[in-house]
Amino acid sequence: MDASQLSQIAGRHPTRNIGTAMARRIEKVFHKAEGWLDVSHSQLPLQQRAERNVHPARDLQREVPLISWVQAGAWDNLVDTFQPGDAERWIATYASVSNHAFALRIIGDSMTNPHGAPSFPEGTVIIVDPERAAQPGKFVVVRQNSDTECTFKQLVRDGGQHYLKPLNPRYPVFEMLPDAVVAGVVVQAVMDL
């Protein structure tokens, strides 16, 4: 039975009784159990079903300090002496992170992807865990060239060499140098609308 046949059966008044024989034929064609059409399969009224298109948020794991890009470059030296007042503010995270995790606010558009997700537009806050392993494909916060400030890029590997790739194609991909220090791996992005 195709859609046009079903439409002919239902007619203009689809709530009319189609009869037991026809109901069994429809169930058979659509591989439903006998009697399937005899019961309602809507557990909730339409309005309630529409309101349930989201899932509850995961439990809050902790708050992490929002720090500067320069502080991120020296985080391994600062983390043990960091005081609550030293943070710009504290950011709630639902990600499972280590006690040394921190947050950074994105500056600029090098990680804004004009082709869709993933994308980290300016103002997005990223949660960074320094105890996660940096793997190709992950988003990392890195300091290199003896810089005091970190950069945020996607770690990629090509021909045995690691590169730091922006998501915005207007910016160049650059080689990850031997002196590079990975400050952490991004585990969550938080964006205010």
C-alpha positions in Angstrom: 0.0 0.0 0.0 1.4 3.4 -1.0 0.6 6.9 0.3 -2.0 7.6 -2.4 -3.9 4.4 -1.4 -3.8 5.3 2.2 -5.0 8.8 1.4 -7.9 7.3 -0.6 -8.9 5.1 2.4 -8.6 8.0 4.9 -10.6 10.3 2.6 -11.6 13.8 3.6 -12.6 12.7 7.1 -9.6 10.7 8.4 -11.2 10.2 11.8 -13.9 7.9 10.5 -13.6 4.2 11.3 -11.7 2.3 8.7 -12.9 -1.0 9.8 -11.1 -4.0 11.3 -10.2 -5.7 8.1 -8.6 -2.5 6.6 -6.8 -1.8 9.9 -5.2 -5.2 9.9 -4.1 -4.8 6.3 -2.5 -1.4 7.1 -0.7 -2.9 10.1 0.6 -5.7 8.0 1.9 -3.4 5.2 3.7 -1.2 7.7 5.0 -4.2 9.8 3.0 -3.3 12.9 1.6 -5.8 15.4 -2.0 -6.8 15.1 -4.1 -4.2 17.0 -1.5 -1.5 16.8 -3.9 0.9 15.1 -6.5 0.2 17.9 -4.6 2.2 20.5 -3.3 5.7 20.9 0.5 6.0 20.6 0.6 9.5 21.9 1.5 9.4 25.6 1.4 13.2 25.9 -0.8 15.8 24.3 0.8 17.6 21.3 1.4 20.8 23.3 3.3 18.9 26.1 5.4 17.0 23.5 6.4 20.2 21.9 7.5 21.6 25.2 9.8 18.6 25.8 12.2 19.1 22.9 15.1 19.8 25.2 16.9 17.7 27.8 17.8 18.7 31.3 21.3 20.2 31.6 24.0 18.1 33.1 24.9 18.8 36.7 27.3 21.7 37.3 30.8 20.2 37.9 32.6 23.3 39.2 33.6 26.9 38.5 36.9 27.7 36.9 38.7 31.1 36.8 38.5 33.3 33.7 42.1 34.4 33.2 44.0 36.4 30.6 45.9 35.0 27.6 49.2 36.0 29.3 48.2 34.3 32.5 47.4 31.2 30.5 50.9 31.2 29.1 52.3 31.0 32.6 49.4 28.9 34.2 51.7 26.0 35.2 53.6 28.5 37.4 50.5 30.4 38.6 47.9 27.7 39.3 49.1 26.7 42.8 49.3 30.3 44.1 46.1 31.5 42.3 43.6 33.2 44.6 39.9 33.7 43.9 40.3 37.4 43.5 42.9 37.0 40.8 40.3 35.9 38.3 38.3 38.3 36.1 35.4 36.2 37.2 34.5 32.5 37.7 32.8 30.5 35.0 30.5 27.6 35.7 31.3 24.4 33.7 29.3 21.3 33.1 32.4 19.5 31.7 34.4 17.1 33.8 37.7 18.9 34.3 40.8 18.8 36.5 41.4 21.1 39.5 43.8 23.1 37.3 41.2 24.0 34.6 40.7 27.6 33.6 38.7 29.7 31.2 39.6 32.2 28.4 37.6 34.7 26.5 38.1 34.5 22.7 39.6 37.7 21.1 39.5 38.2 17.4 38.0 36.1 14.6 40.7 33.5 13.7 38.6 30.7 15.2 35.3 31.9 13.7 34.4 29.3 11.1 32.5 30.9 8.2 31.4 27.5 7.1 29.5 26.5 10.3 30.3 24.5 13.3 32.6 24.2 15.2 33.1 27.9 15.5 34.3 30.1 18.3 33.4 33.7 17.6 34.8 36.6 19.5 33.5 36.8 23.1 33.0 33.0 23.4 34.4 31.6 26.6 36.4 28.4 26.3 37.0 26.0 29.2 40.6 24.6 29.1 41.9 21.6 30.9 45.7 21.5 31.2 45.6 17.8 32.2 44.0 16.6 29.0 46.3 15.1 26.3 46.6 17.2 23.2 45.7 15.0 20.2 45.4 15.9 16.5 41.9 17.2 15.9 41.5 18.7 19.4 41.4 22.4 20.1 44.4 23.6 22.1 45.8 26.6 23.8 49.5 26.9 23.0 52.4 29.2 23.8 55.5 29.1 21.4 58.3 31.3 20.1 59.1 32.3 23.7 55.8 34.3 23.7 54.3 35.2 27.0 50.8 35.1 25.5 49.0 31.9 24.3 47.1 31.3 21.1 44.0 29.1 20.5 44.0 26.8 17.4 43.1 23.3 16.2 46.0 20.9 16.4 46.4 19.0 13.1 49.0 16.5 12.0 50.3 16.2 8.4 53.2 14.1 7.3 54.4 13.5 10.8 54.5 17.3 11.6 52.0 19.1 13.9 50.4 22.3 12.8 48.2 24.9 14.5 45.2 25.6 12.3 42.7 28.5 12.6 39.1 27.7 11.7 38.9 31.0 9.7 40.6 30.3 6.3 41.7 34.0 6.1 44.4 33.2 8.6 47.4 31.0 7.9 48.1 27.5 9.3 51.4 27.5 11.1 53.9 24.9 12.2 53.9 23.9 15.9 57.5 24.5 16.9 59.7 22.4 19.1 59.6 25.0 21.9 55.7 25.0 21.9 54.0 24.5 25.3 50.5 23.2 25.3 48.7 25.1 28.1 45.6 22.9 27.7 42.9 21.3 25.7 39.6 23.0 25.2 36.7 20.9 26.6 33.8 23.3 26.4 32.7 26.6 24.8 30.2 28.9 26.5 28.6 31.7 24.6 26.3 34.4 25.7 23.6 35.4 23.2 
